[in-house]
Short mmCIF file of C-alpha atoms in Angstrom, two decimals:
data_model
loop_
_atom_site.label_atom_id
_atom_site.label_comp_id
_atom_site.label_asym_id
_atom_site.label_seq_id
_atom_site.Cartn_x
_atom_site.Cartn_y
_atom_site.Cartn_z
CA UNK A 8 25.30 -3.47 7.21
CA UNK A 9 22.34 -3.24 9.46
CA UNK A 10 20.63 -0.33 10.33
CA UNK A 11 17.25 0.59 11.86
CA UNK A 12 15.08 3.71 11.96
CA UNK A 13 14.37 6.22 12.76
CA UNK A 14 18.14 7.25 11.25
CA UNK A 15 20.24 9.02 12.86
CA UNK A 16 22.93 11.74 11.78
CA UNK A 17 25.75 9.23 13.11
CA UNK A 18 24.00 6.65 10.72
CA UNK A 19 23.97 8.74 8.36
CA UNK A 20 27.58 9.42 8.01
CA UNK A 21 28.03 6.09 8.28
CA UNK A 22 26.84 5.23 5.02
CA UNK A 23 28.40 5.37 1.55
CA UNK A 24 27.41 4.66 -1.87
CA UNK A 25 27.81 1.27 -2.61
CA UNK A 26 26.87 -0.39 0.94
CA UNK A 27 24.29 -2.91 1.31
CA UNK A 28 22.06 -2.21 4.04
CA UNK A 29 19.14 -4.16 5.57
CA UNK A 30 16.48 -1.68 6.89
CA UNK A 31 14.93 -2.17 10.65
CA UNK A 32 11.97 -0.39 12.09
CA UNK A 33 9.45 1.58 11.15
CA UNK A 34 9.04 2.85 7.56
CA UNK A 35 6.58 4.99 5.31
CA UNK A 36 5.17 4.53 2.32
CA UNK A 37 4.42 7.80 -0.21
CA UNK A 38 4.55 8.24 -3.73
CA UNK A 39 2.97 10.77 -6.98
CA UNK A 40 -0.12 11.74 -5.18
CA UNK A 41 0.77 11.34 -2.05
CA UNK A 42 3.84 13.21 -1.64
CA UNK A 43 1.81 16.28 -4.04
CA UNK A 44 -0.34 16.07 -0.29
CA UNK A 45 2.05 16.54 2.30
CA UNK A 46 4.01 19.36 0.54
CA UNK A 47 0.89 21.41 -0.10
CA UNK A 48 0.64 21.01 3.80
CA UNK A 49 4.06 22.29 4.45
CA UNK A 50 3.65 25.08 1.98
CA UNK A 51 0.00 25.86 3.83
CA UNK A 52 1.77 25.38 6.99
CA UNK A 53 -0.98 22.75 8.30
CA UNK A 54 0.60 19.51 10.20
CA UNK A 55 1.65 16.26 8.31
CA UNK A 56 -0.61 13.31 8.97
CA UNK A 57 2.79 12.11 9.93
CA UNK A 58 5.94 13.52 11.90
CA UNK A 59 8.46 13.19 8.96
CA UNK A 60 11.40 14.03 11.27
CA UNK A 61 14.24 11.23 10.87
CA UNK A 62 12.04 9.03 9.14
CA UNK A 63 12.35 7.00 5.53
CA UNK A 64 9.70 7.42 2.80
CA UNK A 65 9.39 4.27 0.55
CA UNK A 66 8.04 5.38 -2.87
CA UNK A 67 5.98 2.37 -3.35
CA UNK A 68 2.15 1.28 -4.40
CA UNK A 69 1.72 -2.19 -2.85
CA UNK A 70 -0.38 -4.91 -4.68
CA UNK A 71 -3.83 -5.89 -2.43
CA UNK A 72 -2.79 -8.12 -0.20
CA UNK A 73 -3.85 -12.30 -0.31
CA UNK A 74 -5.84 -13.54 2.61
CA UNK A 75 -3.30 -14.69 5.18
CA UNK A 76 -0.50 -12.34 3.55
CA UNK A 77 -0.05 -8.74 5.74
CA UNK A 78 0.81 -7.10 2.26
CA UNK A 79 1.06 -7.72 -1.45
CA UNK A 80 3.71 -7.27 -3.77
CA UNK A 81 5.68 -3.88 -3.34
CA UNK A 82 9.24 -3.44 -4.64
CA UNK A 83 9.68 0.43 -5.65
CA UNK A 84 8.79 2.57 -8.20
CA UNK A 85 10.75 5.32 -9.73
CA UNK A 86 12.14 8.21 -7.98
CA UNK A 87 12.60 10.70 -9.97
CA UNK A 88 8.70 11.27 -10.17
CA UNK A 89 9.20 12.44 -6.54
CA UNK A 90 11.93 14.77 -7.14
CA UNK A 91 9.97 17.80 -7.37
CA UNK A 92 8.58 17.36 -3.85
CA UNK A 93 11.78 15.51 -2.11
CA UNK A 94 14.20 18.72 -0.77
CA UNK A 95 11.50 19.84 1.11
CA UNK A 96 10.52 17.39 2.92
CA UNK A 97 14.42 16.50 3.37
CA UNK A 98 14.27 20.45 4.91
CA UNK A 99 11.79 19.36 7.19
CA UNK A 100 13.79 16.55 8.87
CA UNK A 101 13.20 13.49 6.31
CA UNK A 102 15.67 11.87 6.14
CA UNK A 103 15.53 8.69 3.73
CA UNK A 104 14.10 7.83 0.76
CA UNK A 105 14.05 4.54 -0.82
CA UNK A 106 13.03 4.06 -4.38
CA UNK A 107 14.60 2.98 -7.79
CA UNK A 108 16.63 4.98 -10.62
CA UNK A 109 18.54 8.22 -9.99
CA UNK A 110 17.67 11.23 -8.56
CA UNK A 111 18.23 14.99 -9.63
CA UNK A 112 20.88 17.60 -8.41
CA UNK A 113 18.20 19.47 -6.25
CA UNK A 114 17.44 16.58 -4.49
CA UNK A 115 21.17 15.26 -4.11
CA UNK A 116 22.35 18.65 -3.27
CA UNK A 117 19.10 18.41 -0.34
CA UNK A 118 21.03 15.21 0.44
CA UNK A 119 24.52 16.53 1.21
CA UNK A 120 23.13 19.85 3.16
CA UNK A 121 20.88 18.34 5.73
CA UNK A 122 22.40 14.69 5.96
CA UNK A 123 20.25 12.45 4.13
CA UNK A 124 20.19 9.65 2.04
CA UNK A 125 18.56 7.86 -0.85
CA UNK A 126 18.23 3.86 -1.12
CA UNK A 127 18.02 2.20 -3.96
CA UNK A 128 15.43 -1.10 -3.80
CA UNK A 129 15.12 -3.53 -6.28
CA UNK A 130 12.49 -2.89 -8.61
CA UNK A 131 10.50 -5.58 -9.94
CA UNK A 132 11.68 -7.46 -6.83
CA UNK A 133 8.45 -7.24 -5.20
CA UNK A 134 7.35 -10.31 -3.75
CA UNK A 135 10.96 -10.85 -2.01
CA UNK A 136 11.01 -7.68 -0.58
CA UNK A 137 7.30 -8.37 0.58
CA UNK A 138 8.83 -11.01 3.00
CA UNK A 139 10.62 -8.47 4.87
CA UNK A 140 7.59 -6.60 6.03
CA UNK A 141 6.11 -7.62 9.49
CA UNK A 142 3.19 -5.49 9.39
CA UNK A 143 0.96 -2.76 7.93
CA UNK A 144 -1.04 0.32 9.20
CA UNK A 145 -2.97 2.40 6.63
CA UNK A 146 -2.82 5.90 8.18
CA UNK A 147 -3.72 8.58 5.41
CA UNK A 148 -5.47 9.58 1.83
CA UNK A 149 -7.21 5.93 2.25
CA UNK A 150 -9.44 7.28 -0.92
CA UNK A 151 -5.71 7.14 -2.82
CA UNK A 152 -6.03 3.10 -2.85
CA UNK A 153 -2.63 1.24 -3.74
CA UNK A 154 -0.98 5.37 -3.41
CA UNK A 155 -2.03 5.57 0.21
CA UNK A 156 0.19 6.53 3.52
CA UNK A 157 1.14 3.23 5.18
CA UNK A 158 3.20 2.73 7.71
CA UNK A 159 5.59 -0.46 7.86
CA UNK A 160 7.61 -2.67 10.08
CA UNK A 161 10.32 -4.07 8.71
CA UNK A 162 12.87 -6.64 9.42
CA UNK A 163 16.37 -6.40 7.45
CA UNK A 164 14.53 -4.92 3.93
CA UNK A 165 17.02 -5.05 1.33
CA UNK A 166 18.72 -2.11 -0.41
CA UNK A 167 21.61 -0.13 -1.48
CA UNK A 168 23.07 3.17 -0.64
CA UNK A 169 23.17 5.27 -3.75
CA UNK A 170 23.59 9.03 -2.89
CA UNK A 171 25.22 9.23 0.61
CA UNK A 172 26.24 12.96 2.22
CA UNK A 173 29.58 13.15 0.46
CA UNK A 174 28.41 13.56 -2.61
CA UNK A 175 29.04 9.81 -3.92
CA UNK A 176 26.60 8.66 -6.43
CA UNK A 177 26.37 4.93 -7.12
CA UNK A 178 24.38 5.63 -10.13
CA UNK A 179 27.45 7.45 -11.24
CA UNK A 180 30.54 6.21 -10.19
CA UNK A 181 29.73 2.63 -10.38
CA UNK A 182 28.71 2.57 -13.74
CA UNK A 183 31.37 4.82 -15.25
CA UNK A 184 33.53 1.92 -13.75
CA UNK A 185 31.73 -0.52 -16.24
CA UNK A 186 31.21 1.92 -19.19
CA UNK A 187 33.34 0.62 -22.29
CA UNK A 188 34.35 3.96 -24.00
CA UNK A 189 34.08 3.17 -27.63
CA UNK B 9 -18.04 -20.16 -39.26
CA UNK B 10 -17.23 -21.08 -36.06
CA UNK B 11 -19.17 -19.08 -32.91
CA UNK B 12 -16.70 -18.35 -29.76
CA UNK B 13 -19.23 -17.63 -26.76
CA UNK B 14 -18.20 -14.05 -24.67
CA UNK B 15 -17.91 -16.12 -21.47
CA UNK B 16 -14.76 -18.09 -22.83
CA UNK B 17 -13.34 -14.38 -23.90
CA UNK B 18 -13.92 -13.10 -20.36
CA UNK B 19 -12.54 -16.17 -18.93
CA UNK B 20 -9.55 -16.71 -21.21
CA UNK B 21 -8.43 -13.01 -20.54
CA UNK B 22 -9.01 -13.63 -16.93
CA UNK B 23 -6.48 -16.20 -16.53
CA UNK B 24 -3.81 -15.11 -18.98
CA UNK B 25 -3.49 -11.34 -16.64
CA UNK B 26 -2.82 -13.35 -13.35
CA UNK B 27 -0.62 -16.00 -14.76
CA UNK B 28 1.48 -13.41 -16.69
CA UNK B 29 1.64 -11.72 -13.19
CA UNK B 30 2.91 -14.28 -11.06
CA UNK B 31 4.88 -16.63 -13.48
CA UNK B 32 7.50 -15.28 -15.74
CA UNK B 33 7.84 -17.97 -17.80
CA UNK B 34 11.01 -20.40 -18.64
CA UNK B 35 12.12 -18.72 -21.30
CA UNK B 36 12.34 -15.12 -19.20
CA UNK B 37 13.74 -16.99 -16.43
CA UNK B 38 16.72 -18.38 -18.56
CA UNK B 39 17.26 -15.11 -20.09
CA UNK B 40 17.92 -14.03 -16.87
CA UNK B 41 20.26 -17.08 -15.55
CA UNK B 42 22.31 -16.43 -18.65
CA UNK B 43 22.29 -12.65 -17.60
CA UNK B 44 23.43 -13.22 -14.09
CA UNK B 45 26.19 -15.40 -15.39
CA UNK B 46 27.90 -13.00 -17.57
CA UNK B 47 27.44 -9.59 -15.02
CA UNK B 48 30.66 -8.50 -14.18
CA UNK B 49 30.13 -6.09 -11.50
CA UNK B 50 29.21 -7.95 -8.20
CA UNK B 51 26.42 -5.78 -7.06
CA UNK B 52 24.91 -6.17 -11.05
CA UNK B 53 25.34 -10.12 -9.83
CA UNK B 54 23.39 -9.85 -6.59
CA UNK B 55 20.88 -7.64 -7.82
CA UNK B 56 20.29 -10.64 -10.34
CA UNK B 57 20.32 -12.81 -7.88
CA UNK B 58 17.49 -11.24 -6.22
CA UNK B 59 15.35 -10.83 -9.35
CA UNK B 60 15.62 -14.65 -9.81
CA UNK B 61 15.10 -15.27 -6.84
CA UNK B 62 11.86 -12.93 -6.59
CA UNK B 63 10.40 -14.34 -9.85
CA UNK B 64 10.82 -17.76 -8.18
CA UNK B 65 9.04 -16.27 -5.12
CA UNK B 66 6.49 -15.30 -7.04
CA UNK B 67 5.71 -18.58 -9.03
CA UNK B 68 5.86 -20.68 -5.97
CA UNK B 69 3.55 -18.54 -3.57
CA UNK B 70 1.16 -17.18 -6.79
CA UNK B 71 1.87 -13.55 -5.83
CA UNK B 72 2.53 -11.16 -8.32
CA UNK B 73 6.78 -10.67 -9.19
CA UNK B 74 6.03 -7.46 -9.31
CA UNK B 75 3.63 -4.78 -7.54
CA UNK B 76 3.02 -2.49 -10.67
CA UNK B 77 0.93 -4.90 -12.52
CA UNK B 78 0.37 -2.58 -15.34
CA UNK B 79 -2.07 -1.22 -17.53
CA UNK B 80 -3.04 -4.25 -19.79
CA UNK B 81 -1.97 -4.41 -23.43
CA UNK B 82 -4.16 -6.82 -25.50
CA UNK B 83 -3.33 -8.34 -29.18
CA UNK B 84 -5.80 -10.13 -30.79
CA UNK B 85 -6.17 -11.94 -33.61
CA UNK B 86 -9.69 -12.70 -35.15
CA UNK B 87 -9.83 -15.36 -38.03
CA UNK B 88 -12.11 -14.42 -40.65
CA UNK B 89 -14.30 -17.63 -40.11
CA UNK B 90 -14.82 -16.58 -36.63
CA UNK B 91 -18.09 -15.34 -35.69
CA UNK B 92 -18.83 -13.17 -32.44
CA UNK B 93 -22.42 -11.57 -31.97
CA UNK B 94 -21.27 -9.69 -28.86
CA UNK B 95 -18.77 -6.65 -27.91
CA UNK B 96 -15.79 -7.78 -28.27
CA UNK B 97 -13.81 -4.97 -26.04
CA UNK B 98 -16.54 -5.26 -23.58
CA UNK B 99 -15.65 -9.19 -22.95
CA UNK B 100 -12.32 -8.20 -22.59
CA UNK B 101 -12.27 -5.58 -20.45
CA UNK B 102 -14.55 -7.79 -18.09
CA UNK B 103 -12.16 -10.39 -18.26
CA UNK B 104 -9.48 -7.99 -16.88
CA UNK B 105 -11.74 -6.32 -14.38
CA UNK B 106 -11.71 -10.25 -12.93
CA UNK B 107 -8.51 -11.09 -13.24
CA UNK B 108 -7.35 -7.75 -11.31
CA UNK B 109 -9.93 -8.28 -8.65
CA UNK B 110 -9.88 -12.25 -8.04
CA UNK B 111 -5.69 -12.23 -8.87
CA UNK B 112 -5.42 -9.22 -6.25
CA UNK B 113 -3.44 -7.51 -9.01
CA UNK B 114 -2.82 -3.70 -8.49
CA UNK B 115 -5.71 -1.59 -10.05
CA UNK B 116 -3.17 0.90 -11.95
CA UNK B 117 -5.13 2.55 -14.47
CA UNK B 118 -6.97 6.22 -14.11
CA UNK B 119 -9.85 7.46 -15.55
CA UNK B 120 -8.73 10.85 -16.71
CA UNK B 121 -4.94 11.80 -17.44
CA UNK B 122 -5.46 15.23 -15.60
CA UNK B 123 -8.04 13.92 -12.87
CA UNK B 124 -6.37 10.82 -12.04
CA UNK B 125 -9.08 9.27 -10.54
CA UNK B 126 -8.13 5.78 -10.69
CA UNK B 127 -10.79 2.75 -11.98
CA UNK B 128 -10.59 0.91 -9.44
CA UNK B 129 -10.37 -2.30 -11.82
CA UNK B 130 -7.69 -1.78 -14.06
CA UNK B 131 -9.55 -1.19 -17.21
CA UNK B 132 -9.59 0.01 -19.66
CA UNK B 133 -7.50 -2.30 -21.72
CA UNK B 134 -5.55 -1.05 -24.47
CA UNK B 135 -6.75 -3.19 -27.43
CA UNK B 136 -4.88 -4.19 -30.80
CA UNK B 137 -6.87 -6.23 -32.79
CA UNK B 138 -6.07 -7.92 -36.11
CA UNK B 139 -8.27 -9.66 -38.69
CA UNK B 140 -6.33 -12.94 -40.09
CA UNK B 141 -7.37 -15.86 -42.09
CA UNK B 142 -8.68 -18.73 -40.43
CA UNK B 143 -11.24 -20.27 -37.69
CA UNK B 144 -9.23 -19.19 -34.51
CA UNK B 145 -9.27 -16.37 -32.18
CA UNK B 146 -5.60 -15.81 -30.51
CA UNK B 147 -5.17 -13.53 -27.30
CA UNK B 148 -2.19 -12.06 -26.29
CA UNK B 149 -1.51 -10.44 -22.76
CA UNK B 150 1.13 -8.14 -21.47
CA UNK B 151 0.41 -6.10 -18.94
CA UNK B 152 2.73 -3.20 -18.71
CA UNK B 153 4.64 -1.53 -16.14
CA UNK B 154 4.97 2.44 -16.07
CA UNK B 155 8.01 2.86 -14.96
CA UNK B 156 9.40 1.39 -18.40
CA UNK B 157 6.90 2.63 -20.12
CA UNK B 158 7.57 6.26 -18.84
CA UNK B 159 11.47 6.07 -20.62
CA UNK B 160 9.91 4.96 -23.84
CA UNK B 161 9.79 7.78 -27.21
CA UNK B 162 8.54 7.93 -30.70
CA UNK B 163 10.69 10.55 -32.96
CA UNK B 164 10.47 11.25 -36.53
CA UNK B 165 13.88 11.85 -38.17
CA UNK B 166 14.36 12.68 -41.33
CA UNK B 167 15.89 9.78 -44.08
CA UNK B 168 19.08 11.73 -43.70
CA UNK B 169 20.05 10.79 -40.38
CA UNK B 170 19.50 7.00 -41.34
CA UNK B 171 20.97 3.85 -39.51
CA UNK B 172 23.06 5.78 -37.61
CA UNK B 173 20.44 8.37 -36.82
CA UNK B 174 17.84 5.48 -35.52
CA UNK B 175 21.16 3.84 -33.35
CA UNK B 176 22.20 7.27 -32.02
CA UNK B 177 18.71 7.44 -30.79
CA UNK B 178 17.97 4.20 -29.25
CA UNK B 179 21.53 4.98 -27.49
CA UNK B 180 21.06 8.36 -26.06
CA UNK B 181 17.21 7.13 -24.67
CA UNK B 182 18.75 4.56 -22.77
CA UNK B 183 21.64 6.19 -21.40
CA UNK B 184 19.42 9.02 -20.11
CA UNK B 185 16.82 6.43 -18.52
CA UNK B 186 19.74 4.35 -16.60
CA UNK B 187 18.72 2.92 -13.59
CA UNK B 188 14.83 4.40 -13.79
CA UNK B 189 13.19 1.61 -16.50
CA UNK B 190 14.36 -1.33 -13.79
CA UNK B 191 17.73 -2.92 -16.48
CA UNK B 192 18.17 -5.52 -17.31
CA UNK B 193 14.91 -4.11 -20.25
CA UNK B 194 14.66 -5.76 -23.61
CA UNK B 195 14.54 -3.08 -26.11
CA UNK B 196 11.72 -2.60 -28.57
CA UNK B 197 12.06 -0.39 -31.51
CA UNK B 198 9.74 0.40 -34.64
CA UNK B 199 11.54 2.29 -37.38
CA UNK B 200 9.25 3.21 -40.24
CA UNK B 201 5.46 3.40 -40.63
CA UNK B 202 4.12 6.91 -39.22
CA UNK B 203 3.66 7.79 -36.40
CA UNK B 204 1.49 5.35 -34.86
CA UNK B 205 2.43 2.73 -36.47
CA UNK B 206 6.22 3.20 -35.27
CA UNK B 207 4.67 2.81 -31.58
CA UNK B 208 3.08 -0.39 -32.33
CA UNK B 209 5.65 -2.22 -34.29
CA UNK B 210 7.77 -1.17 -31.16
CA UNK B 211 5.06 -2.79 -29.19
CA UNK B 212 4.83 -6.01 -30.92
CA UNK B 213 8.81 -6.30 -31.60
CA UNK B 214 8.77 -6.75 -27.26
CA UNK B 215 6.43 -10.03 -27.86
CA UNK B 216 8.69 -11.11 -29.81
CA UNK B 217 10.38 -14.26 -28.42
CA UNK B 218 14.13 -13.50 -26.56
CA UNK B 219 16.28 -15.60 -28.26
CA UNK B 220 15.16 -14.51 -31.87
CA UNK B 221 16.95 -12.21 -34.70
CA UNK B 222 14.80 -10.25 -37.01
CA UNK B 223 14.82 -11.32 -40.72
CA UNK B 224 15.64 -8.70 -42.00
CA UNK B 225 19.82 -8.32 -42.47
CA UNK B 226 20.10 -4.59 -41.34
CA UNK B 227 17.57 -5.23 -38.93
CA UNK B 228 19.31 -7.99 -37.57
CA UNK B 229 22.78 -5.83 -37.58
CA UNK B 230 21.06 -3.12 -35.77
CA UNK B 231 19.93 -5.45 -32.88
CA UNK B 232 23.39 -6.86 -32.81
CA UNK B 233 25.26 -3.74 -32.62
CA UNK B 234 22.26 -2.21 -30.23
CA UNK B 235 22.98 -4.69 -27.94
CA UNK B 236 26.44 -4.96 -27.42
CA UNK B 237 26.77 -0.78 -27.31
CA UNK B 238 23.74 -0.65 -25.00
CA UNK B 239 25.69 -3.07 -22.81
CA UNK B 240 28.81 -1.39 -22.83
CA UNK B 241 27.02 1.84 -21.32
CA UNK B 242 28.06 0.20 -17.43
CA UNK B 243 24.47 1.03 -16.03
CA UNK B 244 23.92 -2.68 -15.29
CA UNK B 245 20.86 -4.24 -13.56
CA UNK B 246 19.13 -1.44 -11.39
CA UNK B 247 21.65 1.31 -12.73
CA UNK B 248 23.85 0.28 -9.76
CA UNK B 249 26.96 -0.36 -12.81
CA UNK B 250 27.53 -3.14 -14.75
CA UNK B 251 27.61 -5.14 -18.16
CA UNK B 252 24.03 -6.18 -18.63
CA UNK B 253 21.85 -3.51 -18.95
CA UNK B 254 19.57 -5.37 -22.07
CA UNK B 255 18.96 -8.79 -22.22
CA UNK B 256 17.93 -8.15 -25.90
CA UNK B 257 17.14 -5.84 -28.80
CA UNK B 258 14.08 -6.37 -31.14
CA UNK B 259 13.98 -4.50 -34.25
CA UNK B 260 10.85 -4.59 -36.44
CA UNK B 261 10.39 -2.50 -39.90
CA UNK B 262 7.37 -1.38 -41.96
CA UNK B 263 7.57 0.66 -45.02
CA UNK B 264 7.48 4.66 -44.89
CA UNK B 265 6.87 7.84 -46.35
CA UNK B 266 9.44 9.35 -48.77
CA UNK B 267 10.26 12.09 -46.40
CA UNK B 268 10.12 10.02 -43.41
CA UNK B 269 11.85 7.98 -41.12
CA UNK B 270 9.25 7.52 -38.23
CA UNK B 271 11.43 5.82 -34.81
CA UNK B 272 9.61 4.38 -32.05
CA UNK B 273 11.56 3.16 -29.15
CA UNK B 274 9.59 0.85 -26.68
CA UNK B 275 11.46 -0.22 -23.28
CA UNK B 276 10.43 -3.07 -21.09
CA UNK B 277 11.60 -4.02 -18.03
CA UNK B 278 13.13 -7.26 -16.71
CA UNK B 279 9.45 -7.94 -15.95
CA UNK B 280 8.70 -9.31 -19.12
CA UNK B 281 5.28 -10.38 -19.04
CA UNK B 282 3.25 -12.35 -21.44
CA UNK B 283 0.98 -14.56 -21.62
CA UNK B 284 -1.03 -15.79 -25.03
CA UNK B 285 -4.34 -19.01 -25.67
CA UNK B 286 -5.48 -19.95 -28.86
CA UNK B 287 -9.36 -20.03 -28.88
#
């Protein structure tokens, strides 16, 4: 399925766990120090060096990029670090994340009561998800390095809809499907 | 004695961090092939797929398979004929400053665990050395990702709890980690030693090569079973559900304390990279 950003609330409940999507548009990149940032901004009340409002955060640290290349490696990293920070920003009009490994109930229950959803990317797949991004705009916490806010363009990125709004959970579901009770 | 000049050190290391990064090596790769052809689930199969064909991707354009290029983890083995007259950690360390700058491999490392402040290039290393007989000088590295690293434990149990204890373990750690140490992960675990040494037999059981059994019998039984149970948990490649959630299960054993029974459990993703020269 093809979708492109920002996401709407009709995309939204279009999705289910399960589907493979390919990503279009504009994405964001924030992970551990950067997302510890933005939500002592919201809790300050100061403005976000972005406007988070229907957008997707990918929780990734790209490699430097080669001459010639527009980035380096960057499949995700693991979600759950995030988890602590994610249902606010989903209460401030977030509404994607893509990373890798599950997430916690806060953060799924965020999901399901202000229409959200979380991706799942392949990690360790970073050089063929590289491909799919067009190009790259460093705009905050430059000092961060590979942690850094960037914003993407992206053409058909890869990934998987694990927690959708009705409370599916690929991460469960699917693999109690393929558990062998013993 | 034979002299090894620090240039060849700082060289050597150089090379072995960039082509662990970009090439996974034939022996990963078929690891992997084989994995992909016994996945049941059909998104376990794609995701596969897409591994394979990243790691391809990766060897073909010299770009590293995988953006967290680790903190480096260095064994080396100094023959006792072998003479050095400089700092040995130094020359490696410089050799991985180089490889993460020229190699434009991540810079993952900070200075200070509360701080964070990061390096900016990659070092330290973390450094096993080894004195051994002979007139060589072997280097071994693997840098490591954090995201397996991060679902990795040492426990001591007590000699009651036993084989069953030590399986019980390895099982419940990698049922609660699911999708987050990036399956299919080859399994490393130390069981004896102390504390420490628990962690680094864990280590060195992940260098290990793929296809190998320890020599040990119940060693050998407890990699067998590992595996099969570990693959019957249905979280699959990525956690999305499946059958292959460990391409393997490595064992290793050291002697312990009466009232011990020291477990180390060391997980590694499907990023397996490493990368050794004899000197």
């Amino acid at each position: 399925m093809k979708i492109t950003t920002p996401l709407t609330n009709k995309v939204i409940e279009s999705l289910h766990a399960g589907d493979k999507v390919l990503i279009t548009g504009t994405i964001y990149t924030a992970r551990d120090a950067a997302h510890l940032r933005l939500v002592n901004l919201i809790k300050e009340n100061k403005p976000l060096p972005f406007d988070i409002k229907n957008q997707i955060i990918y929780y990734v640290g790209p490699t430097p990029a080669k001459p010639g290349h527009v980035i380096g490696s960057c499949g995700p990293t693991t979600s759950y670090r995030m988890d602590p920070y994610t249902p606010i920003l989903i209460k401030h009009g977030l509404k994607g994340m893509i990373g890798k490994g599950d997430r916690n109930d806060e953060v799924k229950k965020a999901i399901k009561e202000h229409k959200a959803v979380y991706f799942g990317a392949i990690g360790g797949a970073a050089a063929l998800i590289a491909k799919s991004i067009k190009k790259v705009e460093l705009i905050a916490y430059e000092d961060l390095g590979a942690e850094a806010i960037r914003k993407l363009e992206v053409i058909d990125f890869p990934a998987v809809v694990v927690n959708d709004i009705y409370g599916n959970d690929l991460m469960i579901d699917n693999i109690k499907k393929f558990k062998v009770e013993v | 004695m034979r002299y090894i000049k620090r240039d060849v050190i700082v060289e050597t290391v150089e090379r072995l961090c960039i082509e662990a990064s970009y090439n996974i090596g034939d022996e990963m790769m078929k690891a992997l092939q084989s994995s992909k052809v016994k996945e049941k689930s059909s998104v376990g199969k794609e995701v596969l797929t897409q591994i394979i064909e990243n790691d391809l991707i990766a060897q073909h354009d010299s770009v590293p398979m995988c953006q967290d290029t680790g903190i480096v983890v260095v064994f080396i083995e100094i023959g006792n004929q072998v003479s050095i007259d400089f700092d040995l950690y130094d020359a490696i360390n410089e050799g991985v400053k180089n490889g993460y700058e020229n190699g434009y491999l991540r810079k993952s490392v900070v200075k200070h665990p509360f701080n964070r402040v990061n390096t900016n290039d990659n070092t330290p290393a973390i450094i096993h050395t080894k004195i051994v007989k002979g007139n060589q000088l072997k280097i071994l590295v693997a840098p490591k990702g954090g995201g397996s690293e991060n679902m990795s434990l040492v426990k001591m149990l007590t000699p009651a709890e036993g084989y069953d204890g030590v399986k019980k373990l390895v099982i419940d750690t990698i049922t609660n980690a699911k999708g987050k140490p990036c399956p299919p992960i080859i399994v490393g675990v130390g069981v004896g030693g102390n504390l420490e040494k628990a962690a680094l037999i864990a280590k060195e059981a992940l260098m290990r090569p793929i296809n190998d059994s320890s020599d040990d019998e119940l060693a050998k039984k407890l990699e067998d079973e590992l595996l099969e149970e570990i693959n019957q948990s249905g979280i699959g490649p990525m956690g999305f559900g499946g059958t292959q959630t460990a391409l393997a299960v490595k064992v290793n054993l050291y002697p312990c304390h009466i009232a011990s029974l020291p477990v180390a459990i060391n997980i590694q993703c499907h990023a397996a990279r490493h990368k050794k020269a004899i000197i």
